[in-house]
Coordinates of C-alpha atoms in Angstrom, one line a residue:
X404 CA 98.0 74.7 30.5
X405 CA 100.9 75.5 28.3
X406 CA 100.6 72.8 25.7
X407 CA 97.3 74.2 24.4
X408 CA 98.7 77.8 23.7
X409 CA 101.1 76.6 22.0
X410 CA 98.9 74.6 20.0
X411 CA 97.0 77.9 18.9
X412 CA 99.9 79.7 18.2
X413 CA 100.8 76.5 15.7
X414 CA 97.1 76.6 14.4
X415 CA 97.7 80.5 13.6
X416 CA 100.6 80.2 11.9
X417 CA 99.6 77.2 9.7
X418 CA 96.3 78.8 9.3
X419 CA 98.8 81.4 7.9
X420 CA 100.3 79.3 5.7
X421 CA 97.5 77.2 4.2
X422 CA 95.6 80.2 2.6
X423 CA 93.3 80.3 5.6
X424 CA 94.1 84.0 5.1
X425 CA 94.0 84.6 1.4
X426 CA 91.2 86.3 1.0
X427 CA 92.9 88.9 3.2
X428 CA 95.7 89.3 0.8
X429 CA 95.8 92.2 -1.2
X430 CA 95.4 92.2 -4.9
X431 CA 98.5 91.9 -7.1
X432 CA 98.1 94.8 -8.4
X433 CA 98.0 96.8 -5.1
X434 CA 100.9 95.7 -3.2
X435 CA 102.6 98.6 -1.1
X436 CA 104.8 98.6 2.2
X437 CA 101.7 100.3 3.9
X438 CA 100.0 97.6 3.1
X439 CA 102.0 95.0 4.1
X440 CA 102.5 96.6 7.4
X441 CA 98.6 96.7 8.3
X442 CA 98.4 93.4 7.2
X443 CA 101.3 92.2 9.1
X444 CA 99.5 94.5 12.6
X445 CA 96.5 92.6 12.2
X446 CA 98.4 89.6 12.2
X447 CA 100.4 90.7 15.6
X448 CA 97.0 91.7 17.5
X449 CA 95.6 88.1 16.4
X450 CA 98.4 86.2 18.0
X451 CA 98.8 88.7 21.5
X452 CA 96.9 86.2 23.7
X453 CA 99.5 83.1 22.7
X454 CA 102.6 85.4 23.3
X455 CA 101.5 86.2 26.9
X456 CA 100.8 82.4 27.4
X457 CA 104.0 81.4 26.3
X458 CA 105.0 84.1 28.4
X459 CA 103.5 82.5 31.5
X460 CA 104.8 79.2 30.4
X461 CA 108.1 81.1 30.9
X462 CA 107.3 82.2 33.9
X463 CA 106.3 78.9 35.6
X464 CA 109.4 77.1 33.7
X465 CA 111.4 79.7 35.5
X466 CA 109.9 79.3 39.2
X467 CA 109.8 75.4 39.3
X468 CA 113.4 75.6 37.8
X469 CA 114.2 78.1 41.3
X470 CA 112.1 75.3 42.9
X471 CA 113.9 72.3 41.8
X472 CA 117.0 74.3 42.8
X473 CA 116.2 74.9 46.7
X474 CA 114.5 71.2 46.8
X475 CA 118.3 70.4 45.7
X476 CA 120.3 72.5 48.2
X477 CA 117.6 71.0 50.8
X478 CA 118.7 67.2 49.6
X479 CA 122.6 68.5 49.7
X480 CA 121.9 69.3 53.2
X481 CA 120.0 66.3 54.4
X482 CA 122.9 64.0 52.5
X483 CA 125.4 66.0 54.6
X484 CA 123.5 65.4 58.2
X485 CA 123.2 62.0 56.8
X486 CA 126.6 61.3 56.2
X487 CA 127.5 63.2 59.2
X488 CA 125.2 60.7 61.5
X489 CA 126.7 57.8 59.5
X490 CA 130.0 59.0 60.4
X491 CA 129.1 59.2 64.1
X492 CA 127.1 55.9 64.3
X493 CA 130.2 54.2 62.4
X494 CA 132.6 55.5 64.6
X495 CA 130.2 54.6 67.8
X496 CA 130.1 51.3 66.1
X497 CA 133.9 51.5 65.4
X498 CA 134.3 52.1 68.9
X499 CA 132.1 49.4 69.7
X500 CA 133.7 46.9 68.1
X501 CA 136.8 48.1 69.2
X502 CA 135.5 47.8 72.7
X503 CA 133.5 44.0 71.7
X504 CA 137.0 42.8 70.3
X505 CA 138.6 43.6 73.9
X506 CA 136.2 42.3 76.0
X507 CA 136.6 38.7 73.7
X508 CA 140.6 39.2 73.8
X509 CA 140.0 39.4 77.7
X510 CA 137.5 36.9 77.5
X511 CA 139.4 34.4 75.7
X512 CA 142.3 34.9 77.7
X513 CA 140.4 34.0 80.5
X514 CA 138.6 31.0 78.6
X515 CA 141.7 29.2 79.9
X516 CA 141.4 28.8 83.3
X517 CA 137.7 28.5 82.8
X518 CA 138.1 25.0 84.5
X519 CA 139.2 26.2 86.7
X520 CA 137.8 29.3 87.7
X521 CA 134.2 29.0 86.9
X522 CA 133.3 31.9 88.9
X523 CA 135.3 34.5 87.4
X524 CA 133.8 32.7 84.0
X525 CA 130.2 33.5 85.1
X526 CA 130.8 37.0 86.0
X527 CA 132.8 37.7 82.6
X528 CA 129.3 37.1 80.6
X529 CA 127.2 39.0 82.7
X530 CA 129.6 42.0 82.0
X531 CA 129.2 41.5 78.8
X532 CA 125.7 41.3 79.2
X533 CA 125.7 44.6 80.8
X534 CA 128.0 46.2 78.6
X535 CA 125.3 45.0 75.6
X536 CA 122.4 46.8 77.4
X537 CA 124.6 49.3 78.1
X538 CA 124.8 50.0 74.6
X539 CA 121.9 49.4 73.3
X540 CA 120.8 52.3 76.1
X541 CA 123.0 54.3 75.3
X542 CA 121.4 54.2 71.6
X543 CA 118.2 54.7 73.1
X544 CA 119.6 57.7 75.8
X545 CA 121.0 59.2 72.0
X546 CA 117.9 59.0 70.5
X547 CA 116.2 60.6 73.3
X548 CA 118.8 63.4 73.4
X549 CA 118.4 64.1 69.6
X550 CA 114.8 64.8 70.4
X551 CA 115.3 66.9 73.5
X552 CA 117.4 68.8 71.5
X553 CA 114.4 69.4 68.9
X554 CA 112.0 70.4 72.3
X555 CA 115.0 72.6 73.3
X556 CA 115.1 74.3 69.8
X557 CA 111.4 74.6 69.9
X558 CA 111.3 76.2 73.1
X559 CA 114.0 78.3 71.9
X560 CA 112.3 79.7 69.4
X561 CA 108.9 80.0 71.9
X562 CA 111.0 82.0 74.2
X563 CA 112.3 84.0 71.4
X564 CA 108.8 84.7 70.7
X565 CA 107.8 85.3 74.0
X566 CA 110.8 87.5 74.9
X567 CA 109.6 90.1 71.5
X568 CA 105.9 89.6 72.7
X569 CA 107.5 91.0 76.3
X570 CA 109.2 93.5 74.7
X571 CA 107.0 95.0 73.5
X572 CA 104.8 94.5 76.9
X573 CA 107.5 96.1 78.1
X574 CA 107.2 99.1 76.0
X575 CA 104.0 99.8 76.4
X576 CA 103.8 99.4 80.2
X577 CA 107.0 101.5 80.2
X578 CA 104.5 104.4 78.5
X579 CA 101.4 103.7 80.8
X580 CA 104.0 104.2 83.4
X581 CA 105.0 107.3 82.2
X582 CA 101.8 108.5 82.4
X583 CA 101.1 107.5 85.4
X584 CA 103.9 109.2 87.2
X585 CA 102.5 112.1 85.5
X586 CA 99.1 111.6 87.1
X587 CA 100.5 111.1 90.1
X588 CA 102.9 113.8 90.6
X589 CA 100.1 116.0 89.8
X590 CA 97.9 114.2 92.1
X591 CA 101.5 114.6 95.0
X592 CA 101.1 117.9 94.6
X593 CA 97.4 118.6 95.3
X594 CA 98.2 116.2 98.3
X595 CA 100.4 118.2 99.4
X596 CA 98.0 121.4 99.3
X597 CA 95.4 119.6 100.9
X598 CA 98.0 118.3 104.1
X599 CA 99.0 121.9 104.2
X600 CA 95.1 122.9 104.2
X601 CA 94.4 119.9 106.6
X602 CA 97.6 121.3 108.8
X603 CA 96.4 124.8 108.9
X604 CA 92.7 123.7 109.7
X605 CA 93.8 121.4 112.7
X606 CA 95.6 124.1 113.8
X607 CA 93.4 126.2 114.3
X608 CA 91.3 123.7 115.6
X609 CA 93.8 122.8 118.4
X610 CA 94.3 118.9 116.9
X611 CA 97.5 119.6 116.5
X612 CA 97.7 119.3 120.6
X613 CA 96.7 115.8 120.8
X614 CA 99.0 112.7 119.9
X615 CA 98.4 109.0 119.1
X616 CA 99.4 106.3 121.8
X617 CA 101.4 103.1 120.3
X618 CA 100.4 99.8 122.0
X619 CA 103.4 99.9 123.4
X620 CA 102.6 103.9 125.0
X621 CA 100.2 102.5 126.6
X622 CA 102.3 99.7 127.7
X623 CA 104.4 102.0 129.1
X624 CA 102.1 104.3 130.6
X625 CA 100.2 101.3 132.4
X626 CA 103.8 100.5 134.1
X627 CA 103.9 104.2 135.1
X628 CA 100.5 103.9 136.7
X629 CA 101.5 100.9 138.4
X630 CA 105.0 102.0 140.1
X631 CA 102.6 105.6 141.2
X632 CA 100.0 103.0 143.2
X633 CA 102.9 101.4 144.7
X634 CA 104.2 104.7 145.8
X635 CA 100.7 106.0 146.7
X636 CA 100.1 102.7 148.8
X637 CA 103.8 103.4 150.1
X638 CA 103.1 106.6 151.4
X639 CA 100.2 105.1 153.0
X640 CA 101.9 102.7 154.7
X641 CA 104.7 105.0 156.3
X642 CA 102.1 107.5 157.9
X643 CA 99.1 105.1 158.3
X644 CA 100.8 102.0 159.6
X645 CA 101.5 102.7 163.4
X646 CA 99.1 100.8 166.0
X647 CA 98.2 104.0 168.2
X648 CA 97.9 106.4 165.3
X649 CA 94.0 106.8 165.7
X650 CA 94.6 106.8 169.4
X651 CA 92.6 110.1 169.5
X652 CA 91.1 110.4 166.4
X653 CA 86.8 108.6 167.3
X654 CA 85.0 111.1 165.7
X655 CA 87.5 110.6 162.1
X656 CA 86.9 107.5 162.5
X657 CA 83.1 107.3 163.1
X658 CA 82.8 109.7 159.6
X659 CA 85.7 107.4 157.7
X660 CA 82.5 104.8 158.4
X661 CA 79.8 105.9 156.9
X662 CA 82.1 106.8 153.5
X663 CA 83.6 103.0 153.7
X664 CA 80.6 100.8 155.3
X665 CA 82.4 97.4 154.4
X666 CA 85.9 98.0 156.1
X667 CA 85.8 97.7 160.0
X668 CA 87.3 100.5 161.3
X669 CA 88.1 101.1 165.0
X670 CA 90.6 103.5 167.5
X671 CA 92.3 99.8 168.3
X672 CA 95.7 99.3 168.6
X673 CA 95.8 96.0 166.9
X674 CA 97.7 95.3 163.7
X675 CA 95.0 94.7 161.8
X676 CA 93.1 97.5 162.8
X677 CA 96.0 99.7 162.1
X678 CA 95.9 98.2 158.2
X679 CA 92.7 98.8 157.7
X680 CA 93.3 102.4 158.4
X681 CA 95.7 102.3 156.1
X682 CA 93.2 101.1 153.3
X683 CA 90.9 103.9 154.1
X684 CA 93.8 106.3 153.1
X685 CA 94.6 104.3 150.4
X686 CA 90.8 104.5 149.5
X687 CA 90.7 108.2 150.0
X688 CA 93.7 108.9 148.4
X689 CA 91.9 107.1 144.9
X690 CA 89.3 108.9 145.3
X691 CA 90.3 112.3 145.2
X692 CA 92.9 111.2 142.6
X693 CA 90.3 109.8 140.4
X694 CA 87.6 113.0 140.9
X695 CA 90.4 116.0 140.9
X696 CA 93.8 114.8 139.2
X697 CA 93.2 112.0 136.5
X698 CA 90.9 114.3 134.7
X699 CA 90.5 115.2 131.0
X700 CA 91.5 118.8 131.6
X701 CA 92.8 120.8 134.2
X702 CA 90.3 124.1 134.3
X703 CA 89.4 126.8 137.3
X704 CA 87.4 125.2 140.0
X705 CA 84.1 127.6 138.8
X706 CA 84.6 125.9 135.3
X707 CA 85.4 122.9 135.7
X708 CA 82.2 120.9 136.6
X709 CA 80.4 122.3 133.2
X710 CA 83.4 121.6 131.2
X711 CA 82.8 117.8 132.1
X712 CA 79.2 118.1 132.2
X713 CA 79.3 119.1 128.5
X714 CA 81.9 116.2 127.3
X715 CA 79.4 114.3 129.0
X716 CA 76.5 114.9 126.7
X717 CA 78.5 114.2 123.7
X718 CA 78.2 110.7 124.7
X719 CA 79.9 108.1 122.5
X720 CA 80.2 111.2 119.9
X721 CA 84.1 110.3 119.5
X722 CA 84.6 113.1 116.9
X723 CA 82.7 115.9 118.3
X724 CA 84.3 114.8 122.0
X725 CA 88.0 114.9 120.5
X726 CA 86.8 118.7 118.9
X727 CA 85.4 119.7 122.4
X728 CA 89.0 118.7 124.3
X729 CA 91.1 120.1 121.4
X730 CA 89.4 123.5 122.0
X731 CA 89.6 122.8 125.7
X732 CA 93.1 122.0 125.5
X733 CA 94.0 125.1 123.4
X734 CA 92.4 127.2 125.5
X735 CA 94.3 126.3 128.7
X736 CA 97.7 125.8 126.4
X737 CA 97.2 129.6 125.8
X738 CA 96.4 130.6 128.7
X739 CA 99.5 132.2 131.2
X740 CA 97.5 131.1 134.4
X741 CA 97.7 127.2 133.6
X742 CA 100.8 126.5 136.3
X743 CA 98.2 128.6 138.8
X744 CA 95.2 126.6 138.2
X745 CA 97.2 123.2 138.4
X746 CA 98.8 124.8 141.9
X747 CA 95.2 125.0 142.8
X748 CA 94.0 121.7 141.8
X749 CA 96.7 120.3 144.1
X750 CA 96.1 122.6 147.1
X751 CA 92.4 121.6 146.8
X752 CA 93.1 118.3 146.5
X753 CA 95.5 117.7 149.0
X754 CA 93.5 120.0 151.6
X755 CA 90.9 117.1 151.3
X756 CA 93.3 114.3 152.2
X757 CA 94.6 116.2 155.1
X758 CA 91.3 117.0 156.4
X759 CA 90.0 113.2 155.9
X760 CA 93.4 111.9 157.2
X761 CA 95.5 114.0 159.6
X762 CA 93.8 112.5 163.1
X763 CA 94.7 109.3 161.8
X764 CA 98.9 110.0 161.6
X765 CA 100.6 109.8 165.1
X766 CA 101.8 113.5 166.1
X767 CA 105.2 113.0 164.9
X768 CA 104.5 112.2 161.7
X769 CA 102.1 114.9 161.0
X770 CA 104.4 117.6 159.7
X771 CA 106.0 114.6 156.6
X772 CA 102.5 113.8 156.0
X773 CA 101.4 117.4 155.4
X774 CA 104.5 117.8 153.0
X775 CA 104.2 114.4 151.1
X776 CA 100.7 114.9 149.6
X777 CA 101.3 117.4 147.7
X778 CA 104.6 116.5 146.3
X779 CA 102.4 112.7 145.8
X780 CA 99.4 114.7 143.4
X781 CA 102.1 116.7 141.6
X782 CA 103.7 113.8 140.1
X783 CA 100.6 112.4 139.3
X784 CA 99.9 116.1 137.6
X785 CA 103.2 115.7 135.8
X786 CA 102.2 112.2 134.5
X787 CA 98.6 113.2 133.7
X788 CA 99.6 116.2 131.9
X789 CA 100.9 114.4 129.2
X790 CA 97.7 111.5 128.8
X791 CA 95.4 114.3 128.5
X792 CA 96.4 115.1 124.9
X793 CA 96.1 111.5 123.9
X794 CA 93.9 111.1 120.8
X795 CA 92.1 108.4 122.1
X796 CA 90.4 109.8 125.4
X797 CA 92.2 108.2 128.4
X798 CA 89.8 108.1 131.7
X799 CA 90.3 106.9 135.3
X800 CA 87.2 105.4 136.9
X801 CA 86.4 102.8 139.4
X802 CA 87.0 99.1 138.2
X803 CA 83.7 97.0 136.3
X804 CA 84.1 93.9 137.8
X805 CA 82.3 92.1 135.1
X806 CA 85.2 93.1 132.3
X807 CA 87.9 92.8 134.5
X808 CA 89.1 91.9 138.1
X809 CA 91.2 94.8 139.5
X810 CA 94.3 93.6 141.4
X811 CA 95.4 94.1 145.5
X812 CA 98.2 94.7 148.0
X813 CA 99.9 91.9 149.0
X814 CA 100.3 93.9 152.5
X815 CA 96.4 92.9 153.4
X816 CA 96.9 89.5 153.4
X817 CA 99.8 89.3 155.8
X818 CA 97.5 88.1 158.9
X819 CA 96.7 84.8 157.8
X820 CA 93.2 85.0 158.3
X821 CA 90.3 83.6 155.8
X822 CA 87.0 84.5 154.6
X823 CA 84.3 82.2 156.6
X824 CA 82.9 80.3 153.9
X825 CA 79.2 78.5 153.9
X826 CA 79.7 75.0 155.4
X827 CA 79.4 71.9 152.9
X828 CA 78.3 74.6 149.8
X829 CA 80.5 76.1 147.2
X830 CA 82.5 79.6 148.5
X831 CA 80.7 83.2 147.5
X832 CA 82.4 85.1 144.8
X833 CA 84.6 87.5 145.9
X834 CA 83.6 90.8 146.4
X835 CA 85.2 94.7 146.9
X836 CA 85.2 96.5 149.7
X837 CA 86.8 99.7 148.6
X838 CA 88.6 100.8 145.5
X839 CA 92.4 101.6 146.7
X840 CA 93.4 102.9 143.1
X841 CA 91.0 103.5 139.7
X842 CA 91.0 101.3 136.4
X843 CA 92.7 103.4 133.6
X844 CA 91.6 102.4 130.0
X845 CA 90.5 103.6 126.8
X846 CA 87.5 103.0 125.0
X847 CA 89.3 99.8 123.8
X848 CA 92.2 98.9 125.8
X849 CA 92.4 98.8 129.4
X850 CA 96.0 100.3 130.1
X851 CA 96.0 99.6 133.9
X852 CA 93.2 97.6 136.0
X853 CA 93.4 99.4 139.5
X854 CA 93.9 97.9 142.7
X855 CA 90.7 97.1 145.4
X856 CA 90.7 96.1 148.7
X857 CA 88.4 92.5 148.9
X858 CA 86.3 91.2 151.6
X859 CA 87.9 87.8 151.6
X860 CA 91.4 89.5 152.3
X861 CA 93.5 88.6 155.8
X862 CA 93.6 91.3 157.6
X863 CA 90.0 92.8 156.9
X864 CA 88.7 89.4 157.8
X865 CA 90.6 89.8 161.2
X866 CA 89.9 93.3 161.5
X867 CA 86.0 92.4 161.5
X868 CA 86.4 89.9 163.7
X869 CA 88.3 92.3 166.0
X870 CA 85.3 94.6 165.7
X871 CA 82.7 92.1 166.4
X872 CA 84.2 91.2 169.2
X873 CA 84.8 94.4 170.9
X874 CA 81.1 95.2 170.0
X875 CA 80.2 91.8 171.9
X876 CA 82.2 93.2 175.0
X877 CA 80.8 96.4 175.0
X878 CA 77.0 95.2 174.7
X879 CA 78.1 93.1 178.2
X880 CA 79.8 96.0 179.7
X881 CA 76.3 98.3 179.1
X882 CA 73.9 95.3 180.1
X883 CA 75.8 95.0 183.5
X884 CA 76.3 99.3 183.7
X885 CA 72.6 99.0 183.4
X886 CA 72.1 96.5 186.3
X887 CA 73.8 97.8 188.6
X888 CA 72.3 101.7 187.7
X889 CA 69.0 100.1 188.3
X890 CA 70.2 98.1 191.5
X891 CA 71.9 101.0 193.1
X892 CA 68.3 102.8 194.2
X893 CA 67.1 99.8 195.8
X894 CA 69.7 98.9 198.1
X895 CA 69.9 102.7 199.3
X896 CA 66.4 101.9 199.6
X897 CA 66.3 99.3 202.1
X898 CA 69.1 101.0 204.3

């Protein structure tokens, strides 16, 4: 590209030279310095295009001449690795020689007793053997090192590029960050107005009353109800237990039967008998536990019925129920009456015991009986006080057998009597003949499963057989009353 400029700035100038120009000259006669200099302008502005490509020529000259310079420092560099890898190989190999003229030496020196040591011969060559592949691995594990060393490099210089990238990931995630503390501060804050609205508003509506129960509350709590049957069924057993105790007491026992068809009762002194008069207190003692104490609120006697008639209608309305029993609940938290009403609710309750049971407790006994019942439904007060404010509605009712199977006392089974099965066919299913204490759940968790009194039990099994037999002697005893009533006329009669 150069040579050709050239050639036109040549061309010009000979053009110049030749007379190609003459005709441009001025006349002789008019030669002047003004002259000249137009002439020699014209001449410049002609020849502008070949200065500036000699100018580029320059230029080019210049930068391959930089070129040729950096291709040399780049050869100087490459000599000096090169000489610095001969070095190392020759040293290697220095070393390998070194190491090639020992293990001759040593092999030479053992050469002579080759005769006669054969074996120590042999195993001389294959360590040389090894020590050859040895080498010629180790060559190879060099070579294989030089190149992790290029991957390592590379990585290197990924992870370099990675750890900028990151940075600047870093920066900007650092700002989003920023921001979004920002937000939510701002959005802490209006939290915090809303709990303190939600607060006041539960408040007033009396949530604030009611608590949640853990699994392991109700855990606990189904314990609690546990130890009170046993104490319930040990009360039972204390005043209830003695033979005679319904000695004089036919006409309780006649209305105790129609409440409790299934369990035989009778005035007989038999043990059996006597237990299951003690399961018709246990029986009673549920019942009036169930209907008057392990209620969702304690309220005045005149209130109390439409209080629960109402919760009923909500029906499985669980937020408009828990709204109903906060306001219940507030209203009897305010109130300065609540110890009186509770007072009541014990008094009532345990007036009903007394009245079902006192005839059946011998006369000496009496007097502990009439003291312990109240003292029994006030703890159970105490302990229900507490699972009325539960969030999830606690309830006491009588066991479902098809959820669950409530459990029994160990005490009505002491007689060693069985149910009478059907001969050659499969046993009937169990089945209750009076709830001793109620089933305690939630809507979802059953917390305790109550205690029943089963037909198939030992001594209600020997208790009806007591009864049935007794019955059998007393249809004789009326058949031959009757025979001799109606003999009695005739042999006055005939005298």
């Amino acid at each position: 590209m150069a040579e050709p400029k050239n050639k036109n700035i040549t061309d010009s100038k000979t053009k110049g030279t030749n007379g190609s120009h003459t005709s441009e000259k001025p006349p002789p006669n008019k030669q002047s310095k003004l002259w000249q200099l137009l002439a020699l302008a014209k001449d410049v502005t002609k020849d502008v295009e070949a200065i500036q490509d000699y100018e580029r020529t320059v230029e080019g000259r210049r930068a391959l001449e930089l070129d040729l310079e950096a291709r040399n420092s780049e050869n100087q560099r490459l000599r000096e690795f090169n000489d610095k890898i001969v070095k190392e190989y020759s040293d290697y190999k220095a070393q390998a020689s070194a190491k090639s003229q020992t293990l001759l030496a040593e092999f030479e020196q053992r050469y002579k007793t080759y005769e006669s040591n054969k074996a120590a011969v042999e195993t001389m060559e294959k360590q040389v053997a090894e020590m050859t592949v040895k080498l010629v691995t180790s060559e190879g594990s060099q070579k294989a090192k030089a190149a992790e060393v290029e991957k390592l490099k590379k990585q290197l210089k990924d992870a370099d590029t990675n750890a900028k990238s990151h940075e600047a990931e870093i920066k900007e995630m650092n700002a989003d960050c920023e921001m979004h503390r920002s937000r939510m501060q701002t959005s802490i804050s209006e939290l915090d107005v809303c709990k303190q609205k939600l607060s006041k508003a539960q408040g007033d509506l009396g949530e604030d009353l009611l608590h949640e129960y853990s699994p392991e509350d109700l855990k606990k709590l189904g314990m609690k109800l546990r130890d009170f049957s046993k104490k319930c069924h040990g009360l039972v057993m204390e005043y209830f237990s003695d033979p005679d105790g319904a000695e004089f007491a036919a006409s309780e026992i006649e209305e105790l039967k129609l409440r409790f068809p299934k369990i035989p009762l009778s005035t007989m002194t038999t043990r059996p008998a006597a237990q299951m008069r003690c399961a018709v207190a246990d029986a009673i003692i549920a019942e009036v536990l169930t209907n008057q104490i392990l209620v969702p609120f304690y309220l005045p006697t005149q209130t109390r019925a439409a209080a629960s008639t109402v919760l009923d209608l909500f029906g499985d309305d669980e937020r408009r129920r828990t709204i109903y029993r906060c306001q219940i609940l507030r209203s009897t938290s305010d109130s300065e009456d609540v110890a009186r009403i509770q007072d009541e609710i014990v008094l009532k309750a345990s007036g009903e015991v007394r009245r079902a049971l006192q005839g059946l407790v011998v006369a000496f006994k009496q007097a502990g009986f009439y003291n312990a019942v109240p003292s029994l439904f006030k703890e159970a007060q105490a302990l229900w006080a507490d699972v009325q404010h539960s969030r999830d509605l606690i309830t006491a009712d009588w066991p479902d057998l098809e959820d669950v199977q409530p459990s029994k006392y160990e005490d009505y089974d002491q007689n060693g009597a069985s149910s009478p099965g059907h001969k050659g066919g499969k046993a009937s299913k169990p089945q209750i003949a009076a709830v001793l204490f109620p089933q305690v759940a939630t809507r979802e968790d059953l917390i305790f499963n109550g205690v029943a009194l089963w037909l198939n039990q030992g001594s209600l099994v020997a208790a009806a057989q007591e009864t049935s037999a007794a019955n059998g002697e007393h249809v004789k005893h009326a058949a031959a009353s009757r025979r001799r009533s109606v003999a009695q006329p005739d042999s006055s009669f005939r005298r």
